[in-house]
Amino acid sequence: MVKLSVIVPFYNVQTYAPDTLKSLQANAREDFEFLLVDDCSTDGTPEILERAERSVPGAVLIRHEQNGGLATARNTGLDAARGEYLTFLDGDDWLAPGHFEALLAAHESLGVDFVRTDHVQCTGRERKVHRAPVGRRGEVLRPRDWILPADRSTGVDYPYAWAGMYHRRLVDQGLLHFTHGLRTAEDRPWIWRLHREAETFATISRLGIFYRRGVASSLTQIGDIRQLDFIKAFDQVLEETANDPEADRLLPKAVRTYCAVISHHLGSIERFEPAVARKLRTMSAAALKRMPQDVLNEALDSMDIERASRLRRVRRRPAPLTVEAAA
């Protein structure tokens, strides 16, 4: 009986994969499995993973024949997972020894659908603690109650799939898979769906995950067309939230978050390739026009002047009616 399945996608991370795999070895237990999903790497990552399959207890290597992106790689792992509990790790991050065992013990004692935990962000030699935005720790809570308020950071603004652990019943309910093919922001529809539809969760005060920032191959560092998938991701959030029985209450949060992410990308538009920057402006204008306009007006009125002005300027641009027309 597998107690815990850990899904770890890898793509061209030969520099960091040995640290990730070493930390998995320090978290091994006879009833844990580590699903190493190679998303068609073209560097030395496949050879590193082949050695790990032989040396890391519980390691299972799964190969993609073509690159599908993080969302698809995680789904591959979910489909292969046999554990009663599941969690994720990215192929360039690492763990403190014994982290999974401690998190699993807390999860089992609480009996919730999922748990969330803090993490350490690592940029070069700098270390910074990031707390999950839920103040009540070690308590059984209702996820839906931690979507709001709209103007503060809440559970849906902490979307990291690896910052937690999930009971298998969430897979059976269709709540853990990611939207196939999304190249960025894949965790946004996922975390919203989890908070809307799961019944119970808890937040644990534990620092055992080390999240590596500034990796050259990471999409957060690359200004190409894949970055614009955030539009598709947030369109999905809006569509699904609009169909929720409490849509009137939840949509202001979804719209405001969407606006904040659009503004963030527009505010750093110089990092995009010129053609992508033009498409970003056009697609952002179209996205703003698709939002419920009364909710959008309230969101803009509640934001700071710099962000609101930036969004109002792009809102006035001529724009196609659909994402497909802008593609």
PDB file of C-alpha atoms in Angstrom, residues 54-323:
ATOM      1  CA  ARG A  54      18.149   2.990  -9.503  1.00  0.00           C
ATOM      2  CA  SER A  55      19.434   4.772  -6.388  1.00  0.00           C
ATOM      3  CA  VAL A  56      16.521   6.674  -4.799  1.00  0.00           C
ATOM      4  CA  PRO A  57      14.118   4.404  -2.868  1.00  0.00           C
ATOM      5  CA  GLY A  58      10.609   4.568  -4.324  1.00  0.00           C
ATOM      6  CA  ALA A  59      11.658   6.422  -7.485  1.00  0.00           C
ATOM      7  CA  VAL A  60       9.676   5.687 -10.663  1.00  0.00           C
ATOM      8  CA  LEU A  61      10.791   7.324 -13.932  1.00  0.00           C
ATOM      9  CA  ILE A  62       8.108   8.350 -16.435  1.00  0.00           C
ATOM     10  CA  ARG A  63       9.120   9.807 -19.797  1.00  0.00           C
ATOM     11  CA  HIS A  64       7.142  12.114 -22.070  1.00  0.00           C
ATOM     12  CA  GLU A  65       7.762  11.623 -25.782  1.00  0.00           C
ATOM     13  CA  GLN A  66       7.102  15.326 -26.401  1.00  0.00           C
ATOM     14  CA  ASN A  67       7.241  18.379 -24.174  1.00  0.00           C
ATOM     15  CA  GLY A  68       3.842  19.168 -22.705  1.00  0.00           C
ATOM     16  CA  GLY A  69       4.602  21.748 -20.028  1.00  0.00           C
ATOM     17  CA  LEU A  70       4.252  21.676 -16.268  1.00  0.00           C
ATOM     18  CA  ALA A  71       0.473  21.209 -16.123  1.00  0.00           C
ATOM     19  CA  THR A  72       0.564  18.203 -18.445  1.00  0.00           C
ATOM     20  CA  ALA A  73       3.559  16.679 -16.651  1.00  0.00           C
ATOM     21  CA  ARG A  74       1.784  16.967 -13.298  1.00  0.00           C
ATOM     22  CA  ASN A  75      -1.301  15.323 -14.792  1.00  0.00           C
ATOM     23  CA  THR A  76       0.850  12.440 -16.033  1.00  0.00           C
ATOM     24  CA  GLY A  77       2.086  11.951 -12.478  1.00  0.00           C
ATOM     25  CA  LEU A  78      -1.440  12.158 -11.043  1.00  0.00           C
ATOM     26  CA  ASP A  79      -2.629   9.480 -13.478  1.00  0.00           C
ATOM     27  CA  ALA A  80       0.188   7.151 -12.392  1.00  0.00           C
ATOM     28  CA  ALA A  81       0.009   7.868  -8.651  1.00  0.00           C
ATOM     29  CA  ARG A  82      -1.054   5.062  -6.307  1.00  0.00           C
ATOM     30  CA  GLY A  83      -0.833   6.856  -2.959  1.00  0.00           C
ATOM     31  CA  GLU A  84      -3.563   7.544  -0.425  1.00  0.00           C
ATOM     32  CA  TYR A  85      -2.066  11.058  -0.225  1.00  0.00           C
ATOM     33  CA  LEU A  86      -0.417  13.093  -2.983  1.00  0.00           C
ATOM     34  CA  THR A  87       1.879  16.071  -3.253  1.00  0.00           C
ATOM     35  CA  PHE A  88       4.118  17.853  -5.747  1.00  0.00           C
ATOM     36  CA  LEU A  89       7.670  19.139  -6.040  1.00  0.00           C
ATOM     37  CA  ASP A  90       9.289  20.989  -8.939  1.00  0.00           C
ATOM     38  CA  GLY A  91      12.462  19.584 -10.448  1.00  0.00           C
ATOM     39  CA  ASP A  92      14.616  22.570  -9.442  1.00  0.00           C
ATOM     40  CA  ASP A  93      13.426  22.895  -5.813  1.00  0.00           C
ATOM     41  CA  TRP A  94      14.349  20.892  -2.726  1.00  0.00           C
ATOM     42  CA  LEU A  95      13.141  19.747   0.704  1.00  0.00           C
ATOM     43  CA  ALA A  96      14.337  19.599   4.289  1.00  0.00           C
ATOM     44  CA  PRO A  97      14.959  16.028   5.523  1.00  0.00           C
ATOM     45  CA  GLY A  98      11.794  14.420   6.884  1.00  0.00           C
ATOM     46  CA  HIS A  99       9.500  17.148   5.552  1.00  0.00           C
ATOM     47  CA  PHE A 100       7.000  14.835   3.897  1.00  0.00           C
ATOM     48  CA  GLU A 101       6.721  12.533   6.897  1.00  0.00           C
ATOM     49  CA  ALA A 102       5.981  15.462   9.229  1.00  0.00           C
ATOM     50  CA  LEU A 103       3.450  16.983   6.822  1.00  0.00           C
ATOM     51  CA  LEU A 104       1.739  13.632   6.329  1.00  0.00           C
ATOM     52  CA  ALA A 105       1.460  13.085  10.084  1.00  0.00           C
ATOM     53  CA  ALA A 106      -0.206  16.492  10.483  1.00  0.00           C
ATOM     54  CA  HIS A 107      -2.524  15.814   7.549  1.00  0.00           C
ATOM     55  CA  GLU A 108      -3.638  12.451   8.919  1.00  0.00           C
ATOM     56  CA  SER A 109      -4.224  13.823  12.417  1.00  0.00           C
ATOM     57  CA  LEU A 110      -6.441  16.620  11.078  1.00  0.00           C
ATOM     58  CA  GLY A 111      -8.389  14.419   8.650  1.00  0.00           C
ATOM     59  CA  VAL A 112      -8.865  17.211   6.090  1.00  0.00           C
ATOM     60  CA  ASP A 113      -9.076  17.143   2.297  1.00  0.00           C
ATOM     61  CA  PHE A 114      -5.830  19.095   1.957  1.00  0.00           C
ATOM     62  CA  VAL A 115      -3.210  20.979   3.945  1.00  0.00           C
ATOM     63  CA  ARG A 116      -1.196  24.056   3.015  1.00  0.00           C
ATOM     64  CA  THR A 117       2.178  25.077   4.370  1.00  0.00           C
ATOM     65  CA  ASP A 118       4.737  27.894   4.276  1.00  0.00           C
ATOM     66  CA  HIS A 119       7.905  27.835   2.170  1.00  0.00           C
ATOM     67  CA  VAL A 120      11.340  29.405   1.808  1.00  0.00           C
ATOM     68  CA  GLN A 121      12.027  31.357  -1.390  1.00  0.00           C
ATOM     69  CA  CYS A 122      15.640  31.101  -2.511  1.00  0.00           C
ATOM     70  CA  THR A 123      17.176  33.615  -4.916  1.00  0.00           C
ATOM     71  CA  GLY A 124      20.894  32.984  -5.206  1.00  0.00           C
ATOM     72  CA  ARG A 125      22.144  33.085  -1.606  1.00  0.00           C
ATOM     73  CA  GLU A 126      19.146  35.054  -0.344  1.00  0.00           C
ATOM     74  CA  ARG A 127      16.499  33.247   1.713  1.00  0.00           C
ATOM     75  CA  LYS A 128      13.040  34.668   2.397  1.00  0.00           C
ATOM     76  CA  VAL A 129      10.183  33.032   4.278  1.00  0.00           C
ATOM     77  CA  HIS A 130       6.767  33.133   2.566  1.00  0.00           C
ATOM     78  CA  ARG A 131       3.798  32.407   4.792  1.00  0.00           C
ATOM     79  CA  ALA A 132       0.560  30.930   3.508  1.00  0.00           C
ATOM     80  CA  PRO A 133      -2.001  33.758   3.918  1.00  0.00           C
ATOM     81  CA  VAL A 134      -4.122  31.911   6.483  1.00  0.00           C
ATOM     82  CA  GLY A 135      -3.612  33.068  10.047  1.00  0.00           C
ATOM     83  CA  ARG A 136      -5.401  30.206  11.794  1.00  0.00           C
ATOM     84  CA  ARG A 137      -2.974  27.310  12.008  1.00  0.00           C
ATOM     85  CA  GLY A 138      -3.635  23.639  12.730  1.00  0.00           C
ATOM     86  CA  GLU A 139      -7.428  24.079  12.564  1.00  0.00           C
ATOM     87  CA  VAL A 140      -9.959  22.409  10.309  1.00  0.00           C
ATOM     88  CA  LEU A 141     -11.354  25.156   8.061  1.00  0.00           C
ATOM     89  CA  ARG A 142     -13.718  25.489   5.096  1.00  0.00           C
ATOM     90  CA  PRO A 143     -11.692  26.419   1.967  1.00  0.00           C
ATOM     91  CA  ARG A 144     -14.485  28.556   0.482  1.00  0.00           C
ATOM     92  CA  ASP A 145     -14.320  30.824   3.539  1.00  0.00           C
ATOM     93  CA  TRP A 146     -10.706  31.725   2.687  1.00  0.00           C
ATOM     94  CA  ILE A 147     -11.265  33.066  -0.839  1.00  0.00           C
ATOM     95  CA  LEU A 148     -12.280  36.515   0.396  1.00  0.00           C
ATOM     96  CA  PRO A 149     -11.871  39.411   1.105  1.00  0.00           C
ATOM     97  CA  ALA A 150     -11.268  40.763  -2.382  1.00  0.00           C
ATOM     98  CA  ASP A 151      -8.735  43.410  -1.370  1.00  0.00           C
ATOM     99  CA  ARG A 152      -6.434  41.224   0.723  1.00  0.00           C
ATOM    100  CA  SER A 153      -4.148  38.270   0.052  1.00  0.00           C
ATOM    101  CA  THR A 154      -6.057  35.037   0.677  1.00  0.00           C
ATOM    102  CA  GLY A 155      -5.764  31.313   0.078  1.00  0.00           C
ATOM    103  CA  VAL A 156      -6.346  31.611  -3.681  1.00  0.00           C
ATOM    104  CA  ASP A 157      -3.398  34.037  -3.927  1.00  0.00           C
ATOM    105  CA  TYR A 158      -1.041  31.334  -2.660  1.00  0.00           C
ATOM    106  CA  PRO A 159      -1.408  28.906  -5.568  1.00  0.00           C
ATOM    107  CA  TYR A 160       1.751  26.796  -5.249  1.00  0.00           C
ATOM    108  CA  ALA A 161       0.749  23.153  -5.692  1.00  0.00           C
ATOM    109  CA  TRP A 162       3.905  21.951  -3.912  1.00  0.00           C
ATOM    110  CA  ALA A 163       3.081  23.975  -0.771  1.00  0.00           C
ATOM    111  CA  GLY A 164       0.730  21.355   0.569  1.00  0.00           C
ATOM    112  CA  MET A 165      -0.563  17.787   0.540  1.00  0.00           C
ATOM    113  CA  TYR A 166      -3.817  16.348  -0.807  1.00  0.00           C
ATOM    114  CA  HIS A 167      -6.010  13.354  -0.028  1.00  0.00           C
ATOM    115  CA  ARG A 168      -6.763  10.945  -2.861  1.00  0.00           C
ATOM    116  CA  ARG A 169     -10.492  11.659  -2.615  1.00  0.00           C
ATOM    117  CA  LEU A 170      -9.739  15.004  -4.318  1.00  0.00           C
ATOM    118  CA  VAL A 171      -8.449  13.102  -7.373  1.00  0.00           C
ATOM    119  CA  ASP A 172     -11.611  10.980  -7.356  1.00  0.00           C
ATOM    120  CA  GLN A 173     -13.687  14.192  -7.250  1.00  0.00           C
ATOM    121  CA  GLY A 174     -11.802  15.666 -10.227  1.00  0.00           C
ATOM    122  CA  LEU A 175     -10.226  18.493  -8.231  1.00  0.00           C
ATOM    123  CA  LEU A 176      -6.481  17.831  -8.511  1.00  0.00           C
ATOM    124  CA  HIS A 177      -5.805  17.694 -12.255  1.00  0.00           C
ATOM    125  CA  PHE A 178      -4.537  20.802 -14.037  1.00  0.00           C
ATOM    126  CA  THR A 179      -5.824  22.333 -17.271  1.00  0.00           C
ATOM    127  CA  HIS A 180      -3.983  20.455 -19.996  1.00  0.00           C
ATOM    128  CA  GLY A 181      -1.575  22.545 -22.075  1.00  0.00           C
ATOM    129  CA  LEU A 182      -1.448  25.693 -19.931  1.00  0.00           C
ATOM    130  CA  ARG A 183       2.169  26.885 -20.058  1.00  0.00           C
ATOM    131  CA  THR A 184       1.977  29.357 -17.184  1.00  0.00           C
ATOM    132  CA  ALA A 185      -0.447  30.245 -14.350  1.00  0.00           C
ATOM    133  CA  GLU A 186      -1.616  26.619 -14.465  1.00  0.00           C
ATOM    134  CA  ASP A 187      -2.020  26.690 -10.699  1.00  0.00           C
ATOM    135  CA  ARG A 188      -4.546  29.579 -10.695  1.00  0.00           C
ATOM    136  CA  PRO A 189      -7.663  27.732 -11.960  1.00  0.00           C
ATOM    137  CA  TRP A 190      -6.475  24.773  -9.882  1.00  0.00           C
ATOM    138  CA  ILE A 191      -6.295  26.639  -6.550  1.00  0.00           C
ATOM    139  CA  TRP A 192      -9.615  28.412  -7.157  1.00  0.00           C
ATOM    140  CA  ARG A 193     -11.358  25.136  -7.938  1.00  0.00           C
ATOM    141  CA  LEU A 194      -9.826  23.540  -4.842  1.00  0.00           C
ATOM    142  CA  HIS A 195     -11.047  26.354  -2.598  1.00  0.00           C
ATOM    143  CA  ARG A 196     -14.499  26.465  -4.143  1.00  0.00           C
ATOM    144  CA  GLU A 197     -15.218  22.736  -4.157  1.00  0.00           C
ATOM    145  CA  ALA A 198     -13.196  20.920  -1.469  1.00  0.00           C
ATOM    146  CA  GLU A 199     -14.843  20.633   1.936  1.00  0.00           C
ATOM    147  CA  THR A 200     -12.022  20.974   4.478  1.00  0.00           C
ATOM    148  CA  PHE A 201      -8.416  22.133   4.746  1.00  0.00           C
ATOM    149  CA  ALA A 202      -5.856  23.274   7.287  1.00  0.00           C
ATOM    150  CA  THR A 203      -2.676  25.329   7.222  1.00  0.00           C
ATOM    151  CA  ILE A 204       0.455  24.007   8.929  1.00  0.00           C
ATOM    152  CA  SER A 205       3.373  26.105  10.193  1.00  0.00           C
ATOM    153  CA  ARG A 206       6.291  24.219   8.723  1.00  0.00           C
ATOM    154  CA  LEU A 207       9.285  25.386   6.685  1.00  0.00           C
ATOM    155  CA  GLY A 208      10.468  22.392   4.726  1.00  0.00           C
ATOM    156  CA  ILE A 209      10.156  23.462   1.067  1.00  0.00           C
ATOM    157  CA  PHE A 210      12.864  25.501  -0.643  1.00  0.00           C
ATOM    158  CA  TYR A 211      11.586  27.214  -3.790  1.00  0.00           C
ATOM    159  CA  ARG A 212      14.312  28.271  -6.194  1.00  0.00           C
ATOM    160  CA  ARG A 213      13.735  31.616  -7.969  1.00  0.00           C
ATOM    161  CA  GLY A 214      15.722  33.126 -10.822  1.00  0.00           C
ATOM    162  CA  VAL A 215      16.260  29.880 -12.751  1.00  0.00           C
ATOM    163  CA  ALA A 216      17.137  30.871 -16.325  1.00  0.00           C
ATOM    164  CA  SER A 217      14.915  28.204 -17.915  1.00  0.00           C
ATOM    165  CA  SER A 218      11.889  29.101 -15.776  1.00  0.00           C
ATOM    166  CA  LEU A 219       8.971  30.703 -17.592  1.00  0.00           C
ATOM    167  CA  THR A 220       8.960  33.463 -14.980  1.00  0.00           C
ATOM    168  CA  GLN A 221      12.305  34.528 -16.461  1.00  0.00           C
ATOM    169  CA  ILE A 222      11.396  34.190 -20.136  1.00  0.00           C
ATOM    170  CA  GLY A 223       9.397  36.843 -22.002  1.00  0.00           C
ATOM    171  CA  ASP A 224       8.025  34.696 -24.799  1.00  0.00           C
ATOM    172  CA  ILE A 225       4.523  33.848 -25.998  1.00  0.00           C
ATOM    173  CA  ARG A 226       4.010  31.113 -23.401  1.00  0.00           C
ATOM    174  CA  GLN A 227       3.742  33.768 -20.700  1.00  0.00           C
ATOM    175  CA  LEU A 228       0.462  34.943 -22.193  1.00  0.00           C
ATOM    176  CA  ASP A 229      -1.269  31.727 -21.157  1.00  0.00           C
ATOM    177  CA  PHE A 230      -2.092  33.585 -17.944  1.00  0.00           C
ATOM    178  CA  ILE A 231      -4.980  35.095 -19.944  1.00  0.00           C
ATOM    179  CA  LYS A 232      -6.426  31.642 -20.639  1.00  0.00           C
ATOM    180  CA  ALA A 233      -5.872  30.636 -17.029  1.00  0.00           C
ATOM    181  CA  PHE A 234      -7.723  33.612 -15.569  1.00  0.00           C
ATOM    182  CA  ASP A 235     -10.471  33.431 -18.175  1.00  0.00           C
ATOM    183  CA  GLN A 236     -11.064  29.927 -16.831  1.00  0.00           C
ATOM    184  CA  VAL A 237     -11.132  31.238 -13.255  1.00  0.00           C
ATOM    185  CA  LEU A 238     -13.727  33.856 -14.217  1.00  0.00           C
ATOM    186  CA  GLU A 239     -15.892  31.415 -16.179  1.00  0.00           C
ATOM    187  CA  GLU A 240     -15.962  28.799 -13.436  1.00  0.00           C
ATOM    188  CA  THR A 241     -16.492  31.348 -10.679  1.00  0.00           C
ATOM    189  CA  ALA A 242     -19.356  32.950 -12.630  1.00  0.00           C
ATOM    190  CA  ASN A 243     -21.109  29.556 -12.544  1.00  0.00           C
ATOM    191  CA  ASP A 244     -20.709  29.226  -8.768  1.00  0.00           C
ATOM    192  CA  PRO A 245     -23.847  29.592  -6.605  1.00  0.00           C
ATOM    193  CA  GLU A 246     -22.058  32.441  -4.797  1.00  0.00           C
ATOM    194  CA  ALA A 247     -20.836  34.144  -7.969  1.00  0.00           C
ATOM    195  CA  ASP A 248     -21.982  37.602  -6.871  1.00  0.00           C
ATOM    196  CA  ARG A 249     -19.875  37.332  -3.739  1.00  0.00           C
ATOM    197  CA  LEU A 250     -16.778  35.707  -5.297  1.00  0.00           C
ATOM    198  CA  LEU A 251     -16.475  37.440  -8.695  1.00  0.00           C
ATOM    199  CA  PRO A 252     -15.080  40.720  -7.273  1.00  0.00           C
ATOM    200  CA  LYS A 253     -12.101  38.772  -5.923  1.00  0.00           C
ATOM    201  CA  ALA A 254     -11.561  36.929  -9.210  1.00  0.00           C
ATOM    202  CA  VAL A 255     -11.777  40.127 -11.282  1.00  0.00           C
ATOM    203  CA  ARG A 256      -9.519  42.101  -8.966  1.00  0.00           C
ATOM    204  CA  THR A 257      -6.873  39.345  -8.976  1.00  0.00           C
ATOM    205  CA  TYR A 258      -7.039  39.073 -12.771  1.00  0.00           C
ATOM    206  CA  CYS A 259      -6.571  42.855 -13.020  1.00  0.00           C
ATOM    207  CA  ALA A 260      -3.613  42.786 -10.645  1.00  0.00           C
ATOM    208  CA  VAL A 261      -1.864  40.117 -12.726  1.00  0.00           C
ATOM    209  CA  ILE A 262      -2.526  41.992 -15.987  1.00  0.00           C
ATOM    210  CA  SER A 263      -1.115  45.147 -14.414  1.00  0.00           C
ATOM    211  CA  HIS A 264       1.943  43.251 -13.180  1.00  0.00           C
ATOM    212  CA  HIS A 265       2.750  42.015 -16.677  1.00  0.00           C
ATOM    213  CA  LEU A 266       2.107  45.406 -18.277  1.00  0.00           C
ATOM    214  CA  GLY A 267       4.328  47.014 -15.645  1.00  0.00           C
ATOM    215  CA  SER A 268       7.273  44.825 -16.684  1.00  0.00           C
ATOM    216  CA  ILE A 269       6.472  44.759 -20.394  1.00  0.00           C
ATOM    217  CA  GLU A 270      10.075  45.557 -21.366  1.00  0.00           C
ATOM    218  CA  ARG A 271      11.087  41.963 -20.581  1.00  0.00           C
ATOM    219  CA  PHE A 272       8.869  40.650 -23.386  1.00  0.00           C
ATOM    220  CA  GLU A 273       9.887  40.267 -27.003  1.00  0.00           C
ATOM    221  CA  PRO A 274       8.404  43.205 -29.017  1.00  0.00           C
ATOM    222  CA  ALA A 275       5.797  41.108 -30.835  1.00  0.00           C
ATOM    223  CA  VAL A 276       4.763  39.470 -27.562  1.00  0.00           C
ATOM    224  CA  ALA A 277       4.526  42.873 -25.851  1.00  0.00           C
ATOM    225  CA  ARG A 278       2.118  44.079 -28.541  1.00  0.00           C
ATOM    226  CA  LYS A 279       0.050  40.944 -28.185  1.00  0.00           C
ATOM    227  CA  LEU A 280       0.039  41.362 -24.401  1.00  0.00           C
ATOM    228  CA  ARG A 281      -1.511  44.825 -24.732  1.00  0.00           C
ATOM    229  CA  THR A 282      -4.111  43.640 -27.240  1.00  0.00           C
ATOM    230  CA  MET A 283      -5.045  40.509 -25.289  1.00  0.00           C
ATOM    231  CA  SER A 284      -5.196  42.464 -22.018  1.00  0.00           C
ATOM    232  CA  ALA A 285      -7.603  44.977 -23.572  1.00  0.00           C
ATOM    233  CA  ALA A 286      -9.784  42.113 -24.815  1.00  0.00           C
ATOM    234  CA  ALA A 287      -9.704  40.445 -21.397  1.00  0.00           C
ATOM    235  CA  LEU A 288     -10.840  43.634 -19.661  1.00  0.00           C
ATOM    236  CA  LYS A 289     -13.741  43.942 -22.105  1.00  0.00           C
ATOM    237  CA  ARG A 290     -14.838  40.353 -21.367  1.00  0.00           C
ATOM    238  CA  MET A 291     -15.056  40.946 -17.621  1.00  0.00           C
ATOM    239  CA  PRO A 292     -18.365  41.928 -15.981  1.00  0.00           C
ATOM    240  CA  GLN A 293     -18.060  45.682 -16.452  1.00  0.00           C
ATOM    241  CA  ASP A 294     -19.761  46.697 -13.222  1.00  0.00           C
ATOM    242  CA  VAL A 295     -17.466  44.406 -11.234  1.00  0.00           C
ATOM    243  CA  LEU A 296     -14.458  45.675 -13.201  1.00  0.00           C
ATOM    244  CA  ASN A 297     -15.340  49.302 -12.459  1.00  0.00           C
ATOM    245  CA  GLU A 298     -15.532  48.545  -8.744  1.00  0.00           C
ATOM    246  CA  ALA A 299     -12.181  46.725  -8.888  1.00  0.00           C
ATOM    247  CA  LEU A 300     -10.454  49.615 -10.662  1.00  0.00           C
ATOM    248  CA  ASP A 301     -11.921  52.146  -8.237  1.00  0.00           C
ATOM    249  CA  SER A 302     -10.500  50.137  -5.314  1.00  0.00           C
ATOM    250  CA  MET A 303      -6.943  49.812  -6.694  1.00  0.00           C
ATOM    251  CA  ASP A 304      -4.061  52.227  -6.277  1.00  0.00           C
ATOM    252  CA  ILE A 305      -3.758  55.025  -8.840  1.00  0.00           C
ATOM    253  CA  GLU A 306      -0.749  53.607 -10.687  1.00  0.00           C
ATOM    254  CA  ARG A 307      -2.282  50.204 -11.364  1.00  0.00           C
ATOM    255  CA  ALA A 308      -5.764  51.548 -12.054  1.00  0.00           C
ATOM    256  CA  SER A 309      -4.423  54.128 -14.538  1.00  0.00           C
ATOM    257  CA  ARG A 310      -2.368  51.504 -16.347  1.00  0.00           C
ATOM    258  CA  LEU A 311      -5.413  49.255 -16.711  1.00  0.00           C
ATOM    259  CA  ARG A 312      -7.714  52.079 -17.793  1.00  0.00           C
ATOM    260  CA  ARG A 313      -5.256  53.076 -20.531  1.00  0.00           C
ATOM    261  CA  VAL A 314      -5.112  49.577 -21.974  1.00  0.00           C
ATOM    262  CA  ARG A 315      -8.885  49.191 -21.549  1.00  0.00           C
ATOM    263  CA  ARG A 316      -9.393  52.021 -24.049  1.00  0.00           C
ATOM    264  CA  ARG A 317      -7.422  50.192 -26.757  1.00  0.00           C
ATOM    265  CA  PRO A 318      -9.311  48.669 -29.688  1.00  0.00           C
ATOM    266  CA  ALA A 319      -9.389  44.940 -29.043  1.00  0.00           C
ATOM    267  CA  PRO A 320     -10.680  41.727 -30.613  1.00  0.00           C
ATOM    268  CA  LEU A 321     -13.573  40.092 -28.817  1.00  0.00           C
ATOM    269  CA  THR A 322     -11.899  36.749 -28.192  1.00  0.00           C
ATOM    270  CA  VAL A 323      -8.520  35.424 -27.118  1.00  0.00           C
TER     271      VAL A 323
END
